[in-house]
Structure formats: C-alpha cells, structure tokens
mmCIF file of C-alpha atoms in Angstrom:
data_model
loop_
_atom_site.group_PDB
_atom_site.id
_atom_site.type_symbol
_atom_site.label_atom_id
_atom_site.label_comp_id
_atom_site.label_asym_id
_atom_site.label_seq_id
_atom_site.Cartn_x
_atom_site.Cartn_y
_atom_site.Cartn_z
ATOM 1 C CA MET A 1257 -10.772 23.515 -23.088
ATOM 2 C CA ALA A 1258 -13.255 25.395 -25.649
ATOM 3 C CA VAL A 1259 -17.003 25.863 -24.353
ATOM 4 C CA SER A 1260 -19.652 26.459 -26.726
ATOM 5 C CA ARG A 1261 -22.740 28.840 -25.888
ATOM 6 C CA SER A 1262 -24.387 27.301 -23.169
ATOM 7 C CA ALA A 1263 -27.581 25.187 -23.719
ATOM 8 C CA PRO A 1264 -30.637 26.890 -23.434
ATOM 9 C CA ARG A 1265 -32.424 27.142 -19.918
ATOM 10 C CA PRO A 1266 -35.087 25.322 -18.967
ATOM 11 C CA PRO A 1267 -38.268 27.283 -18.812
ATOM 12 C CA LYS A 1268 -39.004 28.573 -15.053
ATOM 13 C CA LEU A 1269 -41.529 27.020 -13.172
ATOM 14 C CA PRO A 1270 -45.001 28.873 -11.960
ATOM 15 C CA ALA A 1271 -43.856 30.303 -9.083
ATOM 16 C CA ALA A 1272 -45.883 29.523 -5.936
ATOM 17 C CA GLU A 1273 -48.134 32.161 -4.509
ATOM 18 C CA GLY A 1274 -46.108 34.874 -2.657
ATOM 19 C CA ARG A 1275 -42.533 33.313 -3.867
ATOM 20 C CA ALA A 1276 -40.185 33.904 -6.474
ATOM 21 C CA PRO A 1277 -39.597 31.077 -9.259
ATOM 22 C CA VAL A 1278 -36.683 29.142 -8.066
ATOM 23 C CA ARG A 1279 -34.303 26.742 -10.658
ATOM 24 C CA SER A 1280 -32.501 24.172 -9.220
ATOM 25 C CA PHE A 1281 -30.677 22.798 -12.129
ATOM 26 C CA ARG A 1282 -28.641 24.404 -14.766
ATOM 27 C CA GLY A 1283 -28.120 22.720 -18.307
ATOM 28 C CA TYR A 1284 -24.613 23.108 -19.824
ATOM 29 C CA ARG A 1285 -22.838 21.833 -23.157
ATOM 30 C CA LEU A 1286 -19.306 21.790 -23.550
ATOM 31 C CA ALA A 1287 -17.405 21.136 -27.404
ATOM 32 C CA VAL A 1288 -14.549 19.532 -26.084
ATOM 33 C CA PRO A 1289 -14.969 17.169 -25.220
ATOM 34 C CA PRO A 1290 -18.750 16.710 -26.831
ATOM 35 C CA VAL A 1291 -20.951 16.372 -23.583
ATOM 36 C CA SER A 1292 -23.530 17.992 -22.292
ATOM 37 C CA GLY A 1293 -25.574 17.739 -19.232
ATOM 38 C CA ILE A 1294 -27.673 19.257 -16.057
ATOM 39 C CA LEU A 1295 -25.629 20.690 -13.287
ATOM 40 C CA ARG A 1296 -27.707 20.702 -9.953
ATOM 41 C CA PRO A 1297 -25.745 23.505 -7.711
ATOM 42 C CA ARG A 1298 -27.610 21.879 -4.467
ATOM 43 C CA LEU A 1299 -26.653 18.319 -5.010
ATOM 44 C CA VAL A 1300 -23.446 19.212 -5.639
ATOM 45 C CA THR A 1301 -23.173 20.893 -2.480
ATOM 46 C CA LEU A 1302 -25.013 18.824 -0.490
ATOM 47 C CA CYS A 1303 -22.755 15.996 -1.426
ATOM 48 C CA ALA A 1304 -19.488 18.423 -0.718
ATOM 49 C CA LEU A 1305 -21.072 19.074 2.934
ATOM 50 C CA LEU A 1306 -21.723 14.927 3.642
ATOM 51 C CA ALA A 1307 -18.572 14.008 2.770
ATOM 52 C CA ALA A 1308 -17.286 16.537 5.062
ATOM 53 C CA ALA A 1309 -19.625 15.227 7.749
ATOM 54 C CA VAL A 1310 -18.468 11.584 6.916
ATOM 55 C CA SER A 1311 -14.154 12.764 6.840
ATOM 56 C CA VAL A 1312 -15.214 14.328 10.546
ATOM 57 C CA LEU A 1313 -16.573 10.830 12.079
ATOM 58 C CA PHE A 1314 -14.260 8.686 10.281
ATOM 59 C CA CYS A 1315 -11.896 10.368 12.035
ATOM 60 C CA TRP A 1316 -13.363 10.878 15.305
ATOM 61 C CA GLY A 1317 -14.232 7.009 15.268
ATOM 62 C CA LEU A 1318 -10.682 6.568 15.077
ATOM 63 C CA SER A 1319 -9.566 8.162 17.887
ATOM 64 C CA ILE A 1320 -12.241 6.684 20.318
ATOM 65 C CA GLY A 1321 -10.725 3.484 22.350
ATOM 66 C CA ASP A 1322 -8.847 2.319 25.232
ATOM 67 C CA TYR A 1323 -5.780 4.444 24.112
ATOM 68 C CA PRO A 1324 -7.415 7.681 23.586
ATOM 69 C CA ILE A 1325 -5.957 9.278 20.352
ATOM 70 C CA ALA A 1326 -6.233 13.102 19.948
ATOM 71 C CA PHE A 1327 -8.016 14.084 16.532
ATOM 72 C CA THR A 1328 -5.065 16.036 15.082
ATOM 73 C CA ASP A 1329 -2.812 12.815 15.864
ATOM 74 C CA VAL A 1330 -5.086 10.698 13.997
ATOM 75 C CA VAL A 1331 -4.811 12.510 10.671
ATOM 76 C CA ARG A 1332 -1.409 12.327 11.188
ATOM 77 C CA ALA A 1333 -1.245 9.017 11.632
ATOM 78 C CA LEU A 1334 -3.443 8.068 8.396
ATOM 79 C CA THR A 1335 -0.406 10.108 6.806
ATOM 80 C CA GLY A 1336 1.734 7.983 8.187
ATOM 81 C CA SER A 1337 3.662 10.455 10.276
ATOM 82 C CA GLY A 1338 3.670 10.935 13.841
ATOM 83 C CA ASP A 1339 4.259 8.504 17.107
ATOM 84 C CA PRO A 1340 5.155 5.289 15.968
ATOM 85 C CA SER A 1341 2.708 3.755 18.115
ATOM 86 C CA THR A 1342 -0.034 6.062 17.420
ATOM 87 C CA VAL A 1343 0.591 4.855 13.699
ATOM 88 C CA LEU A 1344 0.433 1.296 14.679
ATOM 89 C CA VAL A 1345 -2.702 1.499 16.287
ATOM 90 C CA VAL A 1346 -4.690 3.458 13.942
ATOM 91 C CA GLN A 1347 -3.493 1.916 10.755
ATOM 92 C CA GLU A 1348 -3.155 -1.610 12.044
ATOM 93 C CA LEU A 1349 -6.052 -1.434 14.747
ATOM 94 C CA ARG A 1350 -8.575 0.599 14.411
ATOM 95 C CA LEU A 1351 -8.530 1.487 10.577
ATOM 96 C CA PRO A 1352 -10.267 -2.123 9.432
ATOM 97 C CA ARG A 1353 -13.107 -1.242 11.425
ATOM 98 C CA ALA A 1354 -13.505 2.534 10.317
ATOM 99 C CA LEU A 1355 -13.122 1.211 6.614
ATOM 100 C CA VAL A 1356 -15.690 -1.479 6.829
ATOM 101 C CA GLY A 1357 -18.339 0.944 8.397
ATOM 102 C CA LEU A 1358 -17.881 3.717 5.987
ATOM 103 C CA LEU A 1359 -17.626 1.232 2.848
ATOM 104 C CA ALA A 1360 -20.879 -0.817 3.871
ATOM 105 C CA GLY A 1361 -22.773 2.439 4.299
ATOM 106 C CA ILE A 1362 -22.002 3.822 0.950
ATOM 107 C CA ALA A 1363 -22.662 0.320 -0.665
ATOM 108 C CA PHE A 1364 -26.028 0.037 1.641
ATOM 109 C CA GLY A 1365 -26.861 3.487 0.320
ATOM 110 C CA VAL A 1366 -26.518 3.139 -3.480
ATOM 111 C CA SER A 1367 -27.577 -0.330 -3.548
ATOM 112 C CA GLY A 1368 -30.972 1.065 -1.443
ATOM 113 C CA GLY A 1369 -31.143 4.233 -4.090
ATOM 114 C CA LEU A 1370 -31.177 1.608 -7.147
ATOM 115 C CA PHE A 1371 -33.694 -0.442 -5.781
ATOM 116 C CA GLN A 1372 -36.047 2.569 -4.945
ATOM 117 C CA THR A 1373 -35.395 3.983 -8.051
ATOM 118 C CA MET A 1374 -35.883 1.259 -10.676
ATOM 119 C CA THR A 1375 -39.286 -0.045 -8.704
ATOM 120 C CA ARG A 1376 -40.444 3.660 -8.230
ATOM 121 C CA ASN A 1377 -41.255 2.639 -4.703
ATOM 122 C CA PRO A 1378 -39.671 4.724 -1.120
ATOM 123 C CA LEU A 1379 -40.249 0.833 0.384
ATOM 124 C CA ALA A 1380 -38.310 -0.766 -2.084
ATOM 125 C CA SER A 1381 -34.767 -1.686 -0.214
ATOM 126 C CA PRO A 1382 -32.577 -4.822 -0.486
ATOM 127 C CA ASP A 1383 -33.422 -5.465 3.384
ATOM 128 C CA MET A 1384 -37.526 -5.198 2.479
ATOM 129 C CA ILE A 1385 -37.295 -7.643 -1.033
ATOM 130 C CA GLY A 1386 -35.212 -10.455 0.643
ATOM 131 C CA LEU A 1387 -31.791 -9.784 -0.418
ATOM 132 C CA THR A 1388 -30.300 -8.940 2.938
ATOM 133 C CA GLN A 1389 -32.243 -11.930 4.229
ATOM 134 C CA GLY A 1390 -30.865 -14.404 1.551
ATOM 135 C CA ALA A 1391 -27.190 -13.248 2.380
ATOM 136 C CA GLY A 1392 -27.844 -13.872 6.026
ATOM 137 C CA THR A 1393 -28.744 -17.136 5.230
ATOM 138 C CA ALA A 1394 -26.607 -18.213 3.352
ATOM 139 C CA VAL A 1395 -23.627 -16.763 5.842
ATOM 140 C CA VAL A 1396 -25.439 -18.467 8.927
ATOM 141 C CA ALA A 1397 -25.711 -22.436 7.108
ATOM 142 C CA GLY A 1398 -21.804 -21.950 6.797
ATOM 143 C CA ILE A 1399 -21.253 -21.015 10.463
ATOM 144 C CA VAL A 1400 -23.744 -23.524 11.639
ATOM 145 C CA LEU A 1401 -23.607 -26.428 9.380
ATOM 146 C CA GLY A 1402 -19.863 -25.856 7.856
ATOM 147 C CA TRP A 1403 -20.884 -25.555 4.362
ATOM 148 C CA ASP A 1404 -18.455 -22.753 3.632
ATOM 149 C CA GLY A 1405 -16.204 -25.215 2.255
ATOM 150 C CA GLY A 1406 -13.357 -22.547 2.372
ATOM 151 C CA LEU A 1407 -15.369 -19.758 0.488
ATOM 152 C CA GLY A 1408 -15.305 -16.945 3.068
ATOM 153 C CA THR A 1409 -18.343 -15.161 4.535
ATOM 154 C CA GLN A 1410 -17.763 -12.839 1.474
ATOM 155 C CA THR A 1411 -18.457 -15.366 -0.898
ATOM 156 C CA LEU A 1412 -21.319 -16.933 0.742
ATOM 157 C CA GLY A 1413 -23.352 -13.445 1.350
ATOM 158 C CA LEU A 1414 -22.603 -12.809 -2.620
ATOM 159 C CA LEU A 1415 -24.021 -16.542 -3.745
ATOM 160 C CA GLY A 1416 -27.181 -16.008 -1.175
ATOM 161 C CA ALA A 1417 -28.142 -12.698 -2.348
ATOM 162 C CA LEU A 1418 -27.714 -13.647 -6.025
ATOM 163 C CA VAL A 1419 -29.674 -16.557 -5.674
ATOM 164 C CA THR A 1420 -32.515 -15.019 -3.807
ATOM 165 C CA ALA A 1421 -32.340 -12.001 -6.362
ATOM 166 C CA LEU A 1422 -32.332 -14.571 -9.049
ATOM 167 C CA ALA A 1423 -35.249 -16.355 -7.518
ATOM 168 C CA VAL A 1424 -37.391 -13.040 -6.503
ATOM 169 C CA TYR A 1425 -36.579 -12.025 -10.263
ATOM 170 C CA ALA A 1426 -37.971 -15.028 -11.542
ATOM 171 C CA LEU A 1427 -41.271 -15.244 -9.205
ATOM 172 C CA ALA A 1428 -41.796 -11.478 -10.237
ATOM 173 C CA TRP A 1429 -41.830 -12.632 -13.822
ATOM 174 C CA ARG A 1430 -44.498 -12.289 -16.188
ATOM 175 C CA ARG A 1431 -44.142 -11.048 -19.677
ATOM 176 C CA GLY A 1432 -41.496 -8.654 -17.620
ATOM 177 C CA ALA A 1433 -40.829 -7.945 -14.201
ATOM 178 C CA THR A 1434 -42.446 -4.985 -13.086
ATOM 179 C CA GLY A 1435 -41.324 -3.362 -9.692
ATOM 180 C CA TYR A 1436 -44.478 -4.059 -7.936
ATOM 181 C CA ARG A 1437 -44.389 -7.561 -8.331
ATOM 182 C CA ILE A 1438 -40.682 -7.809 -7.473
ATOM 183 C CA ILE A 1439 -41.362 -5.891 -3.994
ATOM 184 C CA LEU A 1440 -44.395 -8.618 -3.115
ATOM 185 C CA VAL A 1441 -42.582 -11.370 -4.457
ATOM 186 C CA GLY A 1442 -39.493 -10.376 -2.270
ATOM 187 C CA ILE A 1443 -41.416 -9.799 0.810
ATOM 188 C CA GLY A 1444 -42.513 -13.477 0.987
ATOM 189 C CA VAL A 1445 -39.068 -14.113 -0.111
ATOM 190 C CA ALA A 1446 -37.575 -12.516 2.773
ATOM 191 C CA TRP A 1447 -39.933 -13.896 5.121
ATOM 192 C CA ILE A 1448 -38.836 -17.444 4.161
ATOM 193 C CA CYS A 1449 -34.964 -16.683 4.092
ATOM 194 C CA THR A 1450 -35.732 -15.099 8.018
ATOM 195 C CA SER A 1451 -37.284 -18.598 8.783
ATOM 196 C CA ALA A 1452 -34.732 -20.635 7.584
ATOM 197 C CA THR A 1453 -31.818 -18.519 9.454
ATOM 198 C CA ASP A 1454 -34.132 -18.764 12.602
ATOM 199 C CA TYR A 1455 -34.068 -22.681 12.212
ATOM 200 C CA LEU A 1456 -30.436 -23.051 11.449
ATOM 201 C CA VAL A 1457 -30.133 -20.851 14.670
ATOM 202 C CA ALA A 1458 -32.021 -23.082 16.633
ATOM 203 C CA LYS A 1459 -30.355 -26.237 15.100
ATOM 204 C CA GLY A 1460 -26.805 -24.859 16.169
ATOM 205 C CA GLY A 1461 -24.499 -25.547 18.763
ATOM 206 C CA THR A 1462 -23.965 -23.024 21.401
ATOM 207 C CA PHE A 1463 -20.731 -21.398 19.722
ATOM 208 C CA GLN A 1464 -22.204 -21.552 16.565
ATOM 209 C CA ALA A 1465 -25.405 -19.958 17.682
ATOM 210 C CA GLN A 1466 -23.754 -16.959 19.533
ATOM 211 C CA ALA A 1467 -21.463 -16.325 16.459
ATOM 212 C CA ALA A 1468 -24.652 -16.107 14.128
ATOM 213 C CA LEU A 1469 -26.699 -13.991 16.680
ATOM 214 C CA GLY A 1470 -23.477 -12.005 17.024
ATOM 215 C CA TRP A 1471 -23.420 -11.416 12.752
ATOM 216 C CA LEU A 1472 -27.025 -11.172 12.128
ATOM 217 C CA VAL A 1473 -27.099 -7.768 14.598
ATOM 218 C CA GLY A 1474 -25.132 -6.306 12.148
ATOM 219 C CA ASN A 1475 -21.391 -5.695 14.015
ATOM 220 C CA LEU A 1476 -18.513 -4.089 13.301
ATOM 221 C CA ASN A 1477 -16.478 -5.567 16.008
ATOM 222 C CA GLY A 1478 -12.973 -6.921 15.714
ATOM 223 C CA ARG A 1479 -13.205 -6.427 11.550
ATOM 224 C CA THR A 1480 -9.977 -6.947 9.932
ATOM 225 C CA TRP A 1481 -8.376 -6.277 6.646
ATOM 226 C CA SER A 1482 -9.711 -9.844 5.961
ATOM 227 C CA GLN A 1483 -13.184 -8.401 5.810
ATOM 228 C CA THR A 1484 -11.896 -5.111 4.628
ATOM 229 C CA THR A 1485 -10.311 -5.971 1.302
ATOM 230 C CA PRO A 1486 -12.774 -7.865 -0.687
ATOM 231 C CA LEU A 1487 -15.205 -5.335 0.385
ATOM 232 C CA VAL A 1488 -12.776 -2.732 -1.340
ATOM 233 C CA ALA A 1489 -11.895 -4.754 -4.570
ATOM 234 C CA ALA A 1490 -16.172 -4.888 -4.692
ATOM 235 C CA LEU A 1491 -16.713 -1.151 -4.139
ATOM 236 C CA ALA A 1492 -13.830 -0.532 -6.884
ATOM 237 C CA VAL A 1493 -16.067 -2.147 -9.449
ATOM 238 C CA LEU A 1494 -19.677 -1.654 -8.498
ATOM 239 C CA LEU A 1495 -19.644 2.091 -7.463
ATOM 240 C CA PRO A 1496 -19.066 2.813 -11.263
ATOM 241 C CA ALA A 1497 -21.478 0.906 -12.618
ATOM 242 C CA ALA A 1498 -24.191 2.242 -10.599
ATOM 243 C CA LEU A 1499 -23.008 5.687 -11.754
ATOM 244 C CA LEU A 1500 -23.533 4.308 -15.216
ATOM 245 C CA LEU A 1501 -26.541 3.047 -14.535
ATOM 246 C CA GLY A 1502 -27.516 6.261 -13.121
ATOM 247 C CA ARG A 1503 -29.101 7.760 -16.316
ATOM 248 C CA LEU A 1504 -30.861 4.863 -17.653
ATOM 249 C CA LEU A 1505 -32.822 4.623 -14.052
ATOM 250 C CA ARG A 1506 -34.093 7.882 -14.722
ATOM 251 C CA THR A 1507 -35.943 6.791 -17.404
ATOM 252 C CA LEU A 1508 -37.516 4.125 -15.866
ATOM 253 C CA GLN A 1509 -39.413 6.046 -13.569
ATOM 254 C CA LEU A 1510 -41.107 7.581 -16.472
ATOM 255 C CA GLY A 1511 -43.180 4.017 -16.836
ATOM 256 C CA ASP A 1512 -41.877 1.075 -19.204
ATOM 257 C CA ASP A 1513 -43.781 2.533 -22.126
ATOM 258 C CA ILE A 1514 -41.974 5.754 -22.020
ATOM 259 C CA ALA A 1515 -39.038 3.982 -21.190
ATOM 260 C CA THR A 1516 -38.876 1.531 -23.920
ATOM 261 C CA GLY A 1517 -40.127 4.904 -26.573
ATOM 262 C CA LEU A 1518 -37.098 7.008 -25.525
ATOM 263 C CA GLY A 1519 -34.844 3.939 -26.153
ATOM 264 C CA THR A 1520 -34.374 1.843 -23.095
ATOM 265 C CA ARG A 1521 -34.141 -1.847 -23.411
ATOM 266 C CA VAL A 1522 -35.955 -2.012 -20.134
ATOM 267 C CA GLN A 1523 -35.772 -5.483 -18.879
ATOM 268 C CA PRO A 1524 -31.660 -5.760 -19.599
ATOM 269 C CA VAL A 1525 -31.361 -2.442 -17.698
ATOM 270 C CA ARG A 1526 -33.668 -3.726 -14.780
ATOM 271 C CA LEU A 1527 -31.442 -6.829 -14.450
ATOM 272 C CA ALA A 1528 -28.457 -5.075 -14.646
ATOM 273 C CA VAL A 1529 -29.359 -2.746 -11.621
ATOM 274 C CA LEU A 1530 -30.428 -5.564 -9.765
ATOM 275 C CA LEU A 1531 -27.172 -7.665 -10.067
ATOM 276 C CA THR A 1532 -25.101 -4.454 -8.946
ATOM 277 C CA GLY A 1533 -27.779 -3.612 -6.288
ATOM 278 C CA VAL A 1534 -27.125 -7.361 -5.142
ATOM 279 C CA GLY A 1535 -23.389 -7.022 -5.386
ATOM 280 C CA LEU A 1536 -23.274 -4.270 -3.238
ATOM 281 C CA ILE A 1537 -25.804 -5.889 -0.816
ATOM 282 C CA ALA A 1538 -24.108 -8.950 -0.278
ATOM 283 C CA PHE A 1539 -20.442 -7.524 -0.214
ATOM 284 C CA ALA A 1540 -21.613 -5.138 2.426
ATOM 285 C CA THR A 1541 -23.936 -7.673 4.612
ATOM 286 C CA ALA A 1542 -20.835 -10.210 4.299
ATOM 287 C CA ALA A 1543 -18.466 -7.598 5.970
ATOM 288 C CA ALA A 1544 -20.465 -5.993 8.415
ATOM 289 C CA GLY A 1545 -23.780 -8.126 9.221
ATOM 290 C CA PRO A 1546 -27.316 -7.270 7.847
ATOM 291 C CA VAL A 1547 -27.057 -3.381 9.499
ATOM 292 C CA ALA A 1548 -30.702 -2.668 9.537
ATOM 293 C CA PHE A 1549 -32.575 0.223 7.802
ATOM 294 C CA VAL A 1550 -29.734 1.943 6.559
ATOM 295 C CA ALA A 1551 -30.558 0.884 2.880
ATOM 296 C CA LEU A 1552 -34.026 1.939 3.042
ATOM 297 C CA ALA A 1553 -33.771 5.238 5.063
ATOM 298 C CA ALA A 1554 -30.369 6.870 3.623
ATOM 299 C CA PRO A 1555 -31.953 7.093 -0.295
ATOM 300 C CA GLN A 1556 -34.800 8.739 1.332
ATOM 301 C CA ILE A 1557 -33.106 11.413 3.293
ATOM 302 C CA ALA A 1558 -30.489 12.201 0.499
ATOM 303 C CA GLN A 1559 -33.614 12.728 -1.995
ATOM 304 C CA ARG A 1560 -35.192 15.068 0.360
ATOM 305 C CA LEU A 1561 -32.149 17.350 1.438
ATOM 306 C CA ALA A 1562 -30.957 17.378 -2.426
ATOM 307 C CA ALA A 1563 -34.725 18.156 -3.460
ATOM 308 C CA THR A 1564 -34.710 15.769 -6.447
ATOM 309 C CA ALA A 1565 -37.559 13.557 -7.903
ATOM 310 C CA TRP A 1566 -35.380 10.256 -7.409
ATOM 311 C CA PRO A 1567 -32.801 9.083 -4.835
ATOM 312 C CA PRO A 1568 -29.223 10.929 -5.868
ATOM 313 C CA THR A 1569 -26.778 7.881 -6.077
ATOM 314 C CA VAL A 1570 -23.725 9.885 -4.417
ATOM 315 C CA ALA A 1571 -25.777 11.364 -2.110
ATOM 316 C CA SER A 1572 -27.634 8.107 -0.967
ATOM 317 C CA GLY A 1573 -24.025 6.710 -0.593
ATOM 318 C CA LEU A 1574 -22.420 9.373 1.470
ATOM 319 C CA THR A 1575 -25.775 9.446 3.601
ATOM 320 C CA GLY A 1576 -25.318 5.748 4.384
ATOM 321 C CA ALA A 1577 -22.175 5.789 5.584
ATOM 322 C CA LEU A 1578 -22.936 9.085 7.667
ATOM 323 C CA MET A 1579 -25.534 6.612 9.191
ATOM 324 C CA VAL A 1580 -23.410 3.840 9.573
ATOM 325 C CA LEU A 1581 -20.396 5.775 11.009
ATOM 326 C CA GLY A 1582 -22.623 7.955 13.495
ATOM 327 C CA SER A 1583 -24.501 4.717 14.665
ATOM 328 C CA ASP A 1584 -21.196 2.880 15.524
ATOM 329 C CA LEU A 1585 -19.890 6.289 17.559
ATOM 330 C CA ILE A 1586 -23.353 6.020 19.629
ATOM 331 C CA ALA A 1587 -22.850 2.263 19.785
ATOM 332 C CA ARG A 1588 -19.634 2.625 21.418
ATOM 333 C CA THR A 1589 -20.216 5.332 23.360
ATOM 334 C CA LEU A 1590 -23.676 5.349 24.786
ATOM 335 C CA VAL A 1591 -22.742 2.817 27.377
ATOM 336 C CA PRO A 1592 -19.247 3.185 29.218
ATOM 337 C CA GLY A 1593 -17.577 0.428 28.878
ATOM 338 C CA THR A 1594 -19.770 -1.524 26.309
ATOM 339 C CA GLU A 1595 -19.806 -1.688 23.019
ATOM 340 C CA LEU A 1596 -23.012 -2.445 21.282
ATOM 341 C CA PRO A 1597 -23.584 -3.603 18.033
ATOM 342 C CA VAL A 1598 -24.304 -0.714 15.230
ATOM 343 C CA GLY A 1599 -26.922 -2.507 13.951
ATOM 344 C CA ILE A 1600 -29.282 -2.017 17.481
ATOM 345 C CA VAL A 1601 -28.429 1.770 16.958
ATOM 346 C CA THR A 1602 -29.393 1.725 13.143
ATOM 347 C CA GLY A 1603 -32.982 -0.503 13.749
ATOM 348 C CA VAL A 1604 -33.910 2.064 16.480
ATOM 349 C CA LEU A 1605 -33.066 5.372 14.345
ATOM 350 C CA GLY A 1606 -34.139 3.834 11.333
ATOM 351 C CA ALA A 1607 -37.790 2.327 12.428
ATOM 352 C CA PRO A 1608 -39.185 5.771 12.648
ATOM 353 C CA VAL A 1609 -38.497 6.547 8.982
ATOM 354 C CA LEU A 1610 -39.714 2.999 7.774
ATOM 355 C CA LEU A 1611 -43.227 4.304 9.717
ATOM 356 C CA TRP A 1612 -43.167 7.940 8.118
ATOM 357 C CA LEU A 1613 -42.416 6.266 4.697
ATOM 358 C CA LEU A 1614 -45.706 4.167 5.221
ATOM 359 C CA VAL A 1615 -47.657 6.845 6.362
ATOM 360 C CA ARG A 1616 -46.636 8.744 3.220
ATOM 361 C CA ALA A 1617 -47.458 6.219 1.143
ATOM 362 C CA ASN A 1618 -50.972 5.481 2.355
ATOM 363 C CA ARG A 1619 -51.789 9.055 2.313
ATOM 364 C CA ALA A 1620 -50.894 9.039 -1.397
ATOM 365 C CA GLY A 1621 -52.785 5.766 -2.405
ATOM 366 C CA SER A 1622 -50.033 3.483 -3.156
ATOM 367 C CA GLY A 1623 -49.842 1.881 0.710
ATOM 368 C CA GLY A 1624 -51.786 -1.177 1.964
#
C-alpha cells in the first residue's frame, strides 16, 4: 500500500508553565485508499486496555456460580473444548447472562455518549431525558395489563422509547430542536413516565407487580438466549451507524450555525442520532432492564481517561460494559448466597458521579 507524505502536523499548543508541550494526536494521509484522518495514540491505548479488562471480567463472571469453574477452563469452554459438562454450563447456562451484561453495557455507554455529544451537555443521557423511563413504562404496561400481544419485551421497549423520543423531539421543536430544550422537555417527560409506571405497578396483581419491580431495578438474573439474540442483532446494525455519525456529531459541538456553515445538515443529523440512540437504549433496556447511571457515567469517565473534548464512542461503550460486568460481579459476591440486581450496584456507584457532574456544571455556570 502506497503512502503519501504525512499530513502537516498541527501546530504545538503553548506549553503550560514548567511543562513541555504535549501533542495528543497525529495526522495521517493514505494515497491508496485516499483516506486521511487523525490518530490519537492515547485513545487507542485506552480502548485496548478497556477491551482487555472487559475480557477478563467477562470470563471471570462465567467462572462464578454454584458450580465453580477455573478461569482457564472457562476460556477453553468458550472455544468448545474441554470437559463436556463444563462446556454445557458455560455456553448454555451462563453465557447468555454474560453476553446480555456485555452488550447492554456497550449499548448504554454508546447511547449516552451520542446524546451527550449531540446536546453538548454532560447531564444528557437516556435515563435523564425520559427514554429509559418510556421504554420501562411500555414494558411494565405489557407485563401488568397484558398488552404485549405476543410482541415481547424487546419490541415493547423499542416502541416505548421511540414514542417517548418523538414526543420529546416534537415538544422541544421551535424552529429546530436545540440540546438545551431537549434536556428540559426530557426531564418533564421522564417524570410523567415514572409516574405512569408507578401507577401500573400499584394497579397490577402481586405476581405482575413482583415481575415488573424485578425488571425495573435492572437485573441480569435468569437471562436466556431469547433476550440475547435480539440484542446481538440490534447492535450489529446500530453500532456501525453510531460510528458513522461520529464525525458529524463533532461538528455539532461547534454550534448549529458553524455546523451548518461546514455543510452539516443539523436537524437531519440530530434526528439520526436520536433514532440511533433510542434503538440502542431500547434494546438494552428490554434485555437487562433500566440499569441506572451507566449511560450517564460511562461516557464522562471515558472522556476524561481519553483526554478528548467529547465522549469517544468506542471507549464509552467499553467503559459501559466494564461498569455493568464489574457491578454484576459485585452484586453476585457481595452478599454470600444472594444475587443482588445489578442496577442496585450501578445506582450506588453512579450517584456520586451524578453529584460530581452537577457540581462541575454549577461551577461552570451551566447548572441550576
């Protein structure tokens, strides 16, 4: 492959007092194919480390249970080799749960990063602007009232999140939908959906209420391939779409006027980001329940680890997966003989992150 001369290096930023200038990215340009871009070594290294940590937690989770399995045996069982009973336990009984945690964490992280970049607000996440609550209301209505019609939780969650997103977008529209109005309207819609969900739970019978409450907390217990397969298919379509929208999202960070001047069709791009984020959060919520704070915290943690001006898409997804898998391990081992719902752990760990973001926003003059 022929490679042309390197693109001109960006000018060095002024060095801080007593520090040497640091360049966190490098430009590159290929002749065949004609591609140019920016390579960020720190971001690439971070993604590699996060992927390694996620792999370790994924296999570690498969080794824990009433039938303990050695870590090396888990790795062999994933490839179909080793003891047949071990392969059966790993691939048929434990793998669906681990995959739902992995994929739901990726979906939560990527979706949160999309919304935070689109609105230019670190507090904008699906569980703050009503999308998670809308999906939850639809699923609980199907459980309590029997309105599912054979659609399943995945379809109900998608429909609920989509209807909520369209309502937020329409109510926030005034010669365009800005990120600030989307957040304000979304908070109001979130409370409406929460109140509707509470009413449905109170209205339902004992069995339906217990099933709804167990799902609303965010839970990976008892997950099977019926929850895993739709999530795999959805992410196979939505993750490439999220990556392709990344370049256009960065122009939106400059403001609508500048983005329009650079050739970005602001409202169609914003709508595409909204639909992609809705799809990710809806399928993840339908499979694992509304796991709290992952979509809010994961992109902000990834952004600070990568030292970028926006939440990086891949690193946000891997951070989300790390949070869900790590929280699931804590939930399963914290109290011996009891498996807590993963949403309880993410809620405890994510609440301080929310308070920290609120303090930062208030100090910057963008908070309440």
